Amino acid sequence: MLGNGKRVLVNRVASRVGSLAKPAGLLQIGSKADNAASVRLPAILHRGIMPDKPSSPPAPPAEARGTAAQLEQARRDKLATIAALGLDPWGGRFGGVMPIATVRQTGEEIAKDADDGPTVRVAGRIMLQRTAGSLVFLSLADRTGRIQIMLGKKQVGPEAWQLVRCLDLGDLVGIDGRLGWSKTGEMTVFASGLTFLAKSIETPPDKYHGLVDPELRQRMRYLDLIHGEGVRERFVARCRIVEAVRRVLTARNYLEVEGPTLQETAGGAAARPFTTHHNALDMPLVLRIALELHLKRLLVGGLERVFELGRVYRNEGISPRHNPEFTMLEAYEAYGNYETMMDLTEAIILEGAKAAGTPTQFVWMGHQVDLTPPFRRAKYDDLLREVTGCDPADPASVAAAAAAAGIETAGRHADVVKSDLFEATVEETLSGPVFVLDYPASVCPLTKRKAGNPAVAERFELYVAGMELANAYTELNDPDLQEELFRTQLAGLDDDESMARMDTDFIRALRHGMPPAGGLGVGIDRLVMFLTGAESIRDVVLFPILRPRAE
């Protein structure tokens, strides 16, 4: 916290003002600043470091009463003053910075009445600023937390005080000083050096209401990261989750590879692609809608365990669970099957939850979730029978249940009707995590059929809170059957919903022999939603696609 308004007494803060350092914008206060060694941020997201808040709401700053133009001009005037002091208002290298979270951990070991704390170097953005007579208190923030800074006029001297008076909310500064505790019990860096690093010319959002418009937050993500409660932590958690995914796969001897984003044929999924044109080759191309077919080519080539984490693009609708571009994990393991992929999926989710600090049991989207392994396994037909009361093996019974649910049945393939019925009635009941096994084969053209029952495909989808999180197959490696299925358009499916798209080179690759394999696809954005408690995919995508804003 920034204190309660009382003047904070400073213990043993040097008072001699040193020379101005023109290139870097450094004002040295007292003895030479300690160039502390850089401290690496721990791999797991720091938690429990809450933003500093005043004990009672201060009065709105005077600048809030001005117009936008006046506020900007006031900041530009300070910019000119900083330059007139012989300092670079846009800063320069400032090495040896310690993450604030690390500094705070160090501070917890210092006695509250000690006056010989270690010298530290921190850098960050000014989030709060308060003047108490001849003292100025700042709340300085970096991505790991916040800490209070104390600057005293008597201690810094009149020249350095001119720079202190040029500080605004949002400015970036570097601080060297002694770490300790204020008389009011707040962990504080008592400044002995102030380095100006960058001026914020724009006025930050109102600190009482913040950045509350969801669209504005997504459009101006940089401000959302600065001022949004928990936003920065969520995106740090996303990074940790992706690291965990890679960690699980590389530990299992998978190779990370990169496939082409521009392709001749949109294959591996049922979706409408974005189209483009290559001028030099004078040929139409599409942005990929899946990673699958090129990764399977690598299985043929002898790379027996491969994965890719990459962007895919689907020219479809936008919803809380859909964004036109999203990040996909696909992994393929020779000599495995869909059961192999279940084990891998559990490992990825559990390691991701650990990395994000997600508890084993929690509530998400109104559903109670338990990540204790093994996850529940349930057959597709059993769930359909349980929820609708129909006989999944009887097309007439399925059609009757579908008609009762308002689903069109006339002229449509029985398995297409069955799939629509499952989606409309069963999915919303799946709190999960639950592996739904053994799908109708005709709607799974890339999947191997179950031994002894060619009507069933060895496929699972993992559901949580009614949302598909992962999809996996025992991969089809029969080139003749694969070619036949690529040519088959099921009655009742639109072109965009069908995988009836011929990739002749992929068929040629299969004819050279692809090992039996298991394959897995996980939507990384949805996984991050789930593990961080977000309710919209836009909350976990740094820069989601938005309509152009009318100026």
Coordinates of C-alpha atoms in Angstrom, one line a residue:
M1 CA 0.0 0.0 0.0
L2 CA 1.0 3.6 -0.5
G3 CA 0.6 4.6 3.1
N4 CA -2.2 6.5 5.0
G5 CA -1.3 10.1 4.3
K6 CA 1.2 10.6 7.1
R7 CA 4.7 11.7 6.3
V8 CA 7.0 8.8 6.1
L9 CA 10.4 9.3 7.8
V10 CA 13.3 8.0 5.9
N11 CA 16.1 6.1 7.6
R12 CA 19.7 6.5 6.3
V13 CA 18.8 7.7 2.8
A14 CA 21.8 9.5 1.3
S15 CA 21.2 13.1 0.5
R16 CA 24.0 14.1 -1.8
V17 CA 22.8 14.6 -5.4
G18 CA 25.2 13.3 -8.1
S19 CA 25.8 14.5 -11.6
L20 CA 23.3 14.2 -14.5
A21 CA 23.9 11.3 -16.8
K22 CA 22.7 12.6 -20.2
P23 CA 22.6 9.5 -22.4
A24 CA 20.4 7.3 -20.1
G25 CA 18.4 9.9 -18.2
L26 CA 19.9 8.9 -14.8
L27 CA 19.7 11.1 -11.8
Q28 CA 22.1 9.7 -9.2
I29 CA 21.0 10.3 -5.6
G30 CA 23.6 9.6 -3.0
S31 CA 26.2 6.9 -3.5
K32 CA 26.7 5.1 -6.9
A33 CA 23.8 2.9 -7.8
D34 CA 24.3 -0.8 -7.4
N35 CA 24.2 -2.6 -10.8
A36 CA 22.5 -5.7 -9.4
A37 CA 22.7 -8.9 -11.4
S38 CA 19.5 -9.8 -13.3
V39 CA 17.3 -12.3 -11.5
R40 CA 15.3 -14.7 -13.6
L41 CA 11.6 -15.0 -13.2
P42 CA 10.5 -18.4 -12.0
A43 CA 8.9 -20.6 -14.6
I44 CA 5.6 -20.9 -12.7
L45 CA 3.4 -17.8 -12.7
H46 CA 3.8 -15.7 -9.5
R47 CA 0.6 -15.6 -7.5
G48 CA -0.6 -13.7 -4.5
I49 CA 1.1 -10.4 -5.4
M50 CA -1.8 -8.0 -5.4
P51 CA -1.7 -4.5 -6.7
D52 CA -1.0 -1.7 -4.2
K53 CA -4.1 0.2 -3.1
P54 CA -4.4 3.3 -0.9
S55 CA -6.1 2.7 2.4
S56 CA -8.7 5.3 1.5
P57 CA -9.7 6.6 -2.0
P58 CA -7.7 9.8 -2.8
A59 CA -9.3 12.7 -4.5
P60 CA -9.3 12.6 -8.3
P61 CA -6.1 14.1 -9.7
A62 CA -6.3 17.7 -10.9
E63 CA -5.5 16.7 -14.4
A64 CA -8.8 14.8 -14.6
R65 CA -10.5 18.1 -14.8
G66 CA -8.8 19.2 -18.0
T67 CA -9.7 18.4 -21.6
A68 CA -7.8 15.6 -23.5
A69 CA -5.8 18.2 -25.4
Q70 CA -4.9 20.1 -22.2
L71 CA -3.8 16.9 -20.5
E72 CA -1.6 15.9 -23.5
Q73 CA -0.1 19.3 -23.6
A74 CA 0.7 19.2 -19.9
R75 CA 2.6 15.9 -20.5
R76 CA 4.4 17.3 -23.5
D77 CA 5.5 20.3 -21.4
K78 CA 7.0 17.9 -18.9
L79 CA 8.7 16.0 -21.8
A80 CA 10.3 19.2 -22.9
T81 CA 11.4 19.9 -19.3
I82 CA 13.1 16.5 -19.1
A83 CA 15.0 17.2 -22.3
A84 CA 16.0 20.6 -21.0
L85 CA 17.5 18.9 -17.9
G86 CA 19.9 17.2 -20.3
L87 CA 18.2 13.8 -20.1
D88 CA 16.8 11.6 -22.8
P89 CA 13.1 11.3 -22.1
W90 CA 13.0 8.0 -24.1
G91 CA 15.7 6.3 -22.0
G92 CA 18.2 3.6 -22.9
R93 CA 19.7 0.5 -21.6
F94 CA 19.0 -0.2 -18.0
G95 CA 20.6 -3.5 -17.1
G96 CA 20.5 -5.6 -14.0
V97 CA 16.8 -5.1 -13.3
M98 CA 15.3 -7.4 -10.7
P99 CA 11.7 -8.6 -11.1
I100 CA 9.5 -6.9 -8.5
A101 CA 8.2 -10.3 -7.3
T102 CA 11.8 -11.3 -6.5
V103 CA 12.4 -8.0 -4.7
R104 CA 9.3 -8.5 -2.6
Q105 CA 10.4 -12.1 -1.7
T106 CA 13.7 -10.6 -0.6
G107 CA 11.9 -7.9 1.4
E108 CA 9.9 -10.5 3.4
E109 CA 13.1 -11.6 5.0
I110 CA 14.0 -8.1 6.2
A111 CA 13.0 -7.1 9.8
K112 CA 10.4 -4.3 9.9
D113 CA 12.7 -2.0 12.0
A114 CA 15.9 -2.7 10.0
D115 CA 17.6 0.2 8.2
D116 CA 20.3 -1.8 6.4
G117 CA 18.3 -3.6 3.7
P118 CA 20.0 -4.6 0.4
T119 CA 20.3 -2.3 -2.6
V120 CA 18.0 -3.3 -5.4
R121 CA 17.3 -2.2 -8.9
V122 CA 13.7 -2.2 -10.3
A123 CA 12.0 -0.8 -13.4
G124 CA 8.4 -0.4 -14.4
R125 CA 5.4 1.8 -15.0
I126 CA 4.1 4.3 -12.5
M127 CA 0.6 3.1 -11.6
L128 CA -0.1 5.4 -8.6
Q129 CA 1.5 8.6 -7.5
R130 CA 1.0 10.5 -4.2
T131 CA 2.7 13.6 -2.8
A132 CA 3.0 14.0 1.0
G133 CA 4.7 17.3 1.6
S134 CA 8.3 17.0 0.4
L135 CA 7.9 13.2 -0.2
V136 CA 6.6 11.5 -3.4
F137 CA 5.4 8.0 -3.3
L138 CA 5.1 5.9 -6.4
S139 CA 3.5 2.5 -7.0
L140 CA 5.8 0.9 -9.6
A141 CA 4.6 -2.1 -11.6
D142 CA 6.2 -4.7 -13.8
R143 CA 4.7 -8.0 -15.1
T144 CA 5.4 -9.7 -11.8
G145 CA 3.9 -7.3 -9.3
R146 CA 4.0 -3.8 -7.7
I147 CA 6.1 -2.1 -5.1
Q148 CA 6.2 1.3 -3.4
I149 CA 9.0 3.7 -4.2
M150 CA 9.8 6.7 -1.9
L151 CA 11.5 9.9 -3.3
G152 CA 12.3 12.7 -0.9
K153 CA 13.0 16.3 -1.8
K154 CA 15.5 16.8 1.0
Q155 CA 17.3 13.6 0.0
V156 CA 17.4 14.1 -3.7
G157 CA 18.1 17.8 -3.8
P158 CA 16.6 20.6 -5.9
E159 CA 18.0 19.5 -9.3
A160 CA 16.8 15.9 -9.1
W161 CA 13.5 17.1 -7.7
Q162 CA 12.8 18.9 -11.0
L163 CA 12.8 15.4 -12.6
V164 CA 10.5 14.0 -9.9
R165 CA 8.1 16.8 -10.6
C166 CA 8.0 15.8 -14.3
L167 CA 6.7 12.3 -13.5
D168 CA 3.2 11.3 -14.6
L169 CA 1.0 8.2 -14.2
G170 CA 2.1 5.7 -16.9
D171 CA 5.7 6.9 -17.2
L172 CA 8.4 4.2 -17.2
V173 CA 11.2 4.7 -14.7
G174 CA 14.1 2.8 -13.2
I175 CA 14.9 3.0 -9.5
D176 CA 18.0 2.1 -7.6
G177 CA 17.7 2.1 -3.8
R178 CA 17.6 0.5 -0.4
L179 CA 14.9 -2.1 0.2
G180 CA 13.1 -1.8 3.5
W181 CA 9.8 -1.0 5.3
S182 CA 8.2 2.4 5.7
K183 CA 7.0 3.5 9.2
T184 CA 3.5 2.6 8.1
G185 CA 4.6 -1.0 7.4
E186 CA 4.7 -0.9 3.6
M187 CA 7.5 -2.6 1.8
T188 CA 9.4 0.3 0.1
V189 CA 12.4 1.0 -2.1
F190 CA 14.0 4.2 -0.7
A191 CA 15.3 5.7 -3.9
S192 CA 19.0 6.5 -4.3
G193 CA 18.8 6.7 -8.1
L194 CA 16.1 7.6 -10.6
T195 CA 16.4 6.8 -14.3
F196 CA 13.8 8.1 -16.7
L197 CA 13.0 5.4 -19.3
A198 CA 10.0 6.6 -21.3
K199 CA 7.3 9.3 -21.2
S200 CA 3.6 8.4 -21.4
I201 CA 2.0 11.1 -23.5
E202 CA -1.4 9.6 -23.5
T203 CA -3.4 9.9 -20.2
P204 CA -4.2 6.5 -18.7
P205 CA -7.8 5.4 -18.2
D206 CA -9.7 6.7 -15.2
K207 CA -8.4 4.7 -12.2
Y208 CA -11.8 4.4 -10.5
H209 CA -13.6 2.8 -13.5
G210 CA -10.6 1.5 -15.5
L211 CA -11.0 0.1 -18.9
V212 CA -14.4 -1.5 -18.7
D213 CA -15.6 -1.7 -22.3
P214 CA -14.9 -5.3 -23.4
E215 CA -14.4 -4.4 -27.1
L216 CA -12.1 -1.5 -26.2
R217 CA -10.1 -3.8 -23.9
Q218 CA -9.6 -6.2 -26.8
R219 CA -8.9 -3.5 -29.3
M220 CA -6.4 -1.8 -27.1
R221 CA -4.9 -4.9 -25.5
Y222 CA -1.8 -3.0 -24.4
L223 CA -4.0 -0.9 -22.1
D224 CA -5.9 -3.9 -20.9
L225 CA -2.6 -5.5 -19.9
I226 CA -1.5 -2.5 -18.0
H227 CA -4.8 -1.7 -16.2
G228 CA -7.0 -4.8 -16.4
E229 CA -7.3 -6.8 -13.2
G230 CA -5.7 -10.2 -13.7
V231 CA -5.3 -9.7 -17.5
R232 CA -1.5 -9.8 -17.5
E233 CA -1.5 -12.8 -15.2
R234 CA -3.8 -14.6 -17.6
F235 CA -1.6 -14.1 -20.5
V236 CA 1.5 -15.0 -18.5
A237 CA -0.4 -18.2 -17.6
R238 CA -1.0 -18.8 -21.3
C239 CA 2.7 -18.8 -21.9
R240 CA 3.3 -21.2 -19.0
I241 CA 0.6 -23.6 -20.4
V242 CA 2.2 -23.6 -23.8
E243 CA 5.6 -24.3 -22.2
A244 CA 4.0 -27.2 -20.3
V245 CA 2.5 -28.6 -23.5
R246 CA 6.0 -28.6 -25.2
R247 CA 7.5 -30.0 -22.0
V248 CA 5.2 -33.0 -22.0
L249 CA 5.7 -33.8 -25.6
T250 CA 9.5 -33.4 -25.8
A251 CA 9.8 -35.6 -22.7
R252 CA 8.1 -38.3 -24.7
N253 CA 10.5 -37.9 -27.6
Y254 CA 8.2 -35.9 -29.9
L255 CA 9.8 -33.6 -32.4
E256 CA 8.4 -30.2 -32.9
V257 CA 8.0 -29.3 -36.6
E258 CA 6.5 -26.6 -38.8
G259 CA 4.1 -27.3 -41.7
P260 CA 3.0 -24.9 -44.5
T261 CA 0.5 -22.2 -43.7
L262 CA -0.3 -21.6 -47.4
Q263 CA -1.7 -24.7 -49.1
E264 CA -3.2 -25.8 -52.4
T265 CA -6.0 -27.8 -50.7
A266 CA -7.7 -27.1 -47.3
G267 CA -7.6 -30.5 -45.7
G268 CA -7.7 -32.3 -42.4
A269 CA -10.9 -30.7 -41.1
A270 CA -14.4 -29.6 -42.1
A271 CA -14.2 -25.9 -42.4
R272 CA -14.4 -23.0 -44.9
P273 CA -10.9 -21.7 -45.7
F274 CA -9.6 -18.2 -46.3
T275 CA -8.5 -17.9 -50.0
T276 CA -5.7 -16.0 -51.5
H277 CA -3.6 -15.9 -54.7
H278 CA 0.1 -16.2 -55.3
N279 CA 1.1 -13.7 -58.0
A280 CA 4.5 -15.1 -59.0
L281 CA 3.1 -18.7 -59.5
D282 CA -0.3 -17.4 -60.6
M283 CA -2.1 -20.0 -58.5
P284 CA -4.9 -19.9 -55.9
L285 CA -4.0 -20.9 -52.4
V286 CA -5.8 -21.3 -49.1
L287 CA -4.7 -20.7 -45.5
R288 CA -4.6 -24.0 -43.6
I289 CA -7.6 -25.1 -41.6
A290 CA -5.7 -27.9 -39.9
L291 CA -2.2 -29.3 -39.4
E292 CA -3.1 -33.0 -39.9
L293 CA -2.2 -34.1 -43.4
H294 CA 1.3 -32.7 -43.5
L295 CA 2.2 -34.2 -40.1
K296 CA 1.0 -37.6 -41.3
R297 CA 3.3 -37.2 -44.3
L298 CA 6.1 -36.9 -41.8
L299 CA 5.1 -40.2 -40.2
V300 CA 5.5 -41.8 -43.7
G301 CA 8.9 -40.2 -43.9
G302 CA 10.0 -41.9 -40.7
L303 CA 9.6 -39.0 -38.1
E304 CA 7.7 -41.3 -35.8
R305 CA 6.6 -38.8 -33.2
V306 CA 5.9 -35.3 -34.3
F307 CA 3.8 -32.3 -33.2
E308 CA 3.1 -28.7 -34.2
L309 CA 1.9 -25.8 -32.3
G310 CA 0.6 -23.4 -34.9
R311 CA -2.0 -21.0 -36.1
V312 CA -4.9 -22.3 -38.2
Y313 CA -7.5 -20.2 -40.0
R314 CA -11.2 -20.8 -40.6
N315 CA -13.5 -18.4 -42.4
E316 CA -16.4 -18.9 -40.2
G317 CA -18.5 -17.3 -37.5
I318 CA -17.2 -15.7 -34.3
S319 CA -18.5 -16.7 -30.9
P320 CA -17.3 -16.9 -27.2
R321 CA -15.6 -20.2 -28.3
H322 CA -14.6 -19.4 -31.9
N323 CA -12.1 -17.0 -33.4
P324 CA -11.2 -17.0 -37.1
E325 CA -7.6 -17.6 -36.3
F326 CA -6.6 -19.8 -33.4
T327 CA -3.7 -21.9 -32.1
M328 CA -3.8 -25.6 -32.5
L329 CA -1.7 -28.4 -31.2
E330 CA -1.6 -31.6 -33.3
A331 CA 0.5 -34.5 -32.3
Y332 CA 1.0 -37.9 -34.0
E333 CA 2.6 -41.1 -32.6
A334 CA 3.5 -44.0 -34.8
Y335 CA 2.4 -47.4 -33.4
G336 CA -0.1 -45.8 -31.0
N337 CA -3.9 -45.5 -31.2
Y338 CA -6.6 -43.3 -29.7
E339 CA -6.0 -44.9 -26.2
T340 CA -2.4 -43.7 -26.4
M341 CA -3.7 -40.2 -27.1
M342 CA -6.0 -40.3 -24.1
D343 CA -3.0 -40.9 -21.8
L344 CA -1.2 -38.0 -23.6
T345 CA -4.2 -35.7 -23.3
E346 CA -4.4 -36.2 -19.6
A347 CA -0.7 -35.6 -19.1
I348 CA -0.9 -32.3 -21.1
I349 CA -3.9 -31.0 -19.2
L350 CA -2.5 -31.9 -15.8
E351 CA 0.9 -30.3 -16.6
G352 CA -0.8 -27.3 -18.0
A353 CA -3.0 -26.9 -14.9
K354 CA 0.1 -27.2 -12.7
A355 CA 1.9 -24.5 -14.7
A356 CA -1.1 -22.1 -14.5
G357 CA -1.6 -22.7 -10.8
T358 CA -5.1 -24.2 -11.4
P359 CA -6.5 -26.3 -8.6
T360 CA -7.6 -29.9 -9.2
Q361 CA -11.3 -29.1 -8.4
F362 CA -13.0 -25.9 -9.5
V363 CA -16.1 -24.4 -11.0
W364 CA -16.1 -23.2 -14.6
M365 CA -19.0 -22.0 -16.7
G366 CA -21.4 -23.2 -14.0
H367 CA -19.9 -26.8 -14.1
Q368 CA -18.1 -28.5 -11.3
V369 CA -14.8 -29.8 -12.7
D370 CA -12.5 -32.4 -11.2
L371 CA -9.1 -33.0 -12.9
T372 CA -8.2 -36.0 -10.8
P373 CA -7.0 -38.7 -13.3
P374 CA -8.1 -40.9 -14.9
F375 CA -10.8 -38.8 -16.6
R376 CA -14.2 -40.4 -17.2
R377 CA -14.6 -42.4 -20.4
A378 CA -18.1 -42.8 -21.9
K379 CA -19.2 -44.2 -25.2
Y380 CA -21.0 -42.0 -27.8
D381 CA -24.0 -44.2 -28.2
D382 CA -24.4 -44.8 -24.4
L383 CA -24.6 -41.1 -23.8
L384 CA -27.0 -40.5 -26.6
R385 CA -29.3 -43.2 -25.3
E386 CA -29.0 -41.9 -21.7
V387 CA -29.9 -38.3 -22.6
T388 CA -32.5 -38.8 -25.4
G389 CA -33.9 -42.2 -24.7
C390 CA -33.5 -43.3 -28.3
D391 CA -31.9 -46.5 -29.6
P392 CA -28.7 -45.3 -31.3
A393 CA -28.5 -48.4 -33.4
D394 CA -31.9 -47.8 -34.9
P395 CA -32.0 -45.0 -37.5
A396 CA -35.7 -44.6 -37.2
S397 CA -35.5 -44.2 -33.4
V398 CA -32.7 -41.6 -33.8
A399 CA -34.7 -39.8 -36.5
A400 CA -37.8 -39.6 -34.2
A401 CA -35.7 -38.1 -31.3
A402 CA -34.1 -35.7 -33.8
A403 CA -37.5 -34.5 -35.0
A404 CA -38.6 -34.0 -31.5
A405 CA -35.6 -31.8 -30.9
G406 CA -36.4 -29.7 -34.0
I407 CA -33.7 -31.2 -36.2
E408 CA -34.3 -31.7 -39.9
T409 CA -34.1 -35.3 -41.0
A410 CA -35.5 -35.5 -44.5
G411 CA -32.9 -36.4 -47.2
R412 CA -30.1 -36.5 -44.7
H413 CA -27.7 -39.3 -43.9
A414 CA -28.6 -41.2 -40.8
D415 CA -25.2 -40.5 -39.1
V416 CA -25.4 -36.8 -39.9
V417 CA -28.8 -36.7 -38.1
K418 CA -27.3 -38.7 -35.3
S419 CA -24.3 -36.2 -35.0
D420 CA -26.7 -33.2 -35.0
L421 CA -28.8 -34.9 -32.3
F422 CA -25.7 -35.5 -30.1
E423 CA -24.5 -31.9 -30.5
A424 CA -28.0 -30.5 -29.7
T425 CA -28.8 -32.7 -26.7
V426 CA -25.8 -34.4 -25.2
E427 CA -22.9 -31.9 -25.3
E428 CA -24.4 -29.4 -22.9
T429 CA -24.8 -32.1 -20.3
L430 CA -21.1 -33.0 -20.2
S431 CA -19.4 -31.2 -17.3
G432 CA -16.3 -33.3 -17.7
P433 CA -13.6 -33.8 -18.2
V434 CA -15.0 -36.8 -20.1
F435 CA -13.6 -38.7 -23.1
V436 CA -16.5 -39.5 -25.5
L437 CA -15.5 -42.6 -27.4
D438 CA -16.4 -44.4 -30.6
Y439 CA -18.1 -42.1 -33.0
P440 CA -20.2 -43.0 -36.1
A441 CA -17.7 -44.0 -38.7
S442 CA -19.2 -42.2 -41.7
V443 CA -18.7 -38.7 -40.1
C444 CA -15.0 -39.5 -39.4
P445 CA -13.3 -40.0 -42.8
L446 CA -9.7 -39.8 -41.4
T447 CA -10.2 -42.4 -38.7
K448 CA -9.6 -46.1 -38.6
R449 CA -12.7 -48.3 -38.1
K450 CA -13.1 -50.4 -35.0
A451 CA -12.1 -54.0 -35.5
G452 CA -15.2 -56.1 -36.0
N453 CA -17.5 -53.1 -36.3
P454 CA -16.8 -50.9 -39.4
A455 CA -19.8 -48.6 -38.5
V456 CA -17.8 -47.3 -35.5
A457 CA -14.6 -45.1 -35.7
E458 CA -11.9 -45.2 -33.1
R459 CA -12.2 -41.6 -32.2
F460 CA -12.6 -39.6 -29.0
E461 CA -13.5 -36.0 -28.1
L462 CA -12.7 -34.6 -24.7
Y463 CA -15.5 -32.4 -23.3
V464 CA -15.5 -29.9 -20.4
A465 CA -18.5 -27.7 -19.5
G466 CA -20.2 -28.8 -22.8
M467 CA -17.2 -27.6 -24.9
E468 CA -15.0 -29.8 -27.0
L469 CA -11.4 -29.4 -25.8
A470 CA -9.5 -32.2 -27.7
N471 CA -10.2 -34.5 -30.6
A472 CA -8.2 -37.7 -31.3
Y473 CA -8.2 -40.7 -33.7
T474 CA -6.6 -44.0 -34.4
E475 CA -5.4 -42.8 -37.7
L476 CA -6.6 -44.3 -41.0
N477 CA -3.6 -45.5 -43.0
D478 CA -5.4 -47.5 -45.7
P479 CA -4.8 -45.4 -48.9
D480 CA -7.6 -47.0 -50.9
L481 CA -10.2 -46.5 -48.2
Q482 CA -8.9 -43.0 -47.6
E483 CA -9.3 -42.1 -51.2
E484 CA -12.8 -43.5 -51.3
L485 CA -13.8 -41.5 -48.2
F486 CA -12.3 -38.3 -49.6
R487 CA -14.7 -38.7 -52.6
T488 CA -17.7 -39.4 -50.4
Q489 CA -20.1 -36.5 -49.7
L490 CA -22.7 -37.4 -47.1
A491 CA -26.2 -36.4 -47.8
G492 CA -27.3 -33.4 -45.7
L493 CA -23.8 -31.9 -45.3
D494 CA -22.8 -28.6 -46.8
D495 CA -19.5 -28.4 -48.7
D496 CA -18.0 -26.4 -45.8
E497 CA -19.0 -29.1 -43.3
S498 CA -17.6 -32.0 -45.4
M499 CA -14.1 -33.5 -45.6
A500 CA -14.8 -34.6 -49.2
R501 CA -11.7 -32.8 -50.5
M502 CA -9.2 -34.8 -52.5
D503 CA -5.5 -34.3 -51.6
T504 CA -3.9 -36.5 -54.2
D505 CA -0.3 -36.1 -52.8
F506 CA -1.5 -37.2 -49.4
I507 CA -3.0 -40.3 -50.9
R508 CA 0.3 -40.9 -52.7
A509 CA 2.1 -40.6 -49.4
L510 CA -0.1 -43.2 -47.8
R511 CA 0.6 -45.6 -50.6
H512 CA 4.2 -45.6 -49.6
G513 CA 3.1 -46.9 -46.2
M514 CA 2.1 -44.9 -43.1
P515 CA 2.6 -46.7 -39.8
P516 CA -0.5 -47.3 -37.6
A517 CA -0.7 -44.3 -35.4
G518 CA -2.6 -42.2 -32.9
G519 CA -3.3 -38.6 -33.5
L520 CA -4.4 -35.7 -31.2
G521 CA -5.7 -32.2 -31.7
V522 CA -6.1 -29.7 -28.9
G523 CA -7.3 -26.1 -29.2
I524 CA -4.8 -24.2 -27.2
D525 CA -7.0 -21.1 -26.8
R526 CA -9.8 -23.3 -25.4
L527 CA -7.4 -25.1 -23.1
V528 CA -6.2 -21.7 -21.8
M529 CA -9.8 -20.6 -21.3
F530 CA -10.5 -23.7 -19.3
L531 CA -7.4 -23.5 -17.1
T532 CA -7.6 -19.8 -16.4
G533 CA -11.3 -19.5 -15.9
A534 CA -12.0 -17.3 -18.9
E535 CA -15.5 -17.3 -20.4
S536 CA -14.6 -16.1 -23.9
I537 CA -11.9 -17.0 -26.3
R538 CA -11.3 -13.3 -26.9
D539 CA -10.1 -13.1 -23.3
V540 CA -7.2 -15.4 -24.0
V541 CA -6.2 -14.2 -27.5
L542 CA -4.0 -11.2 -27.3
F543 CA -5.3 -9.6 -30.5
P544 CA -8.6 -11.1 -31.6
I545 CA -10.2 -10.0 -34.9
L546 CA -12.6 -7.1 -34.5
R547 CA -14.7 -5.1 -36.9
P548 CA -13.0 -1.8 -38.0
R549 CA -13.9 1.0 -35.6
A550 CA -15.7 4.0 -37.1
E551 CA -13.5 7.0 -36.3

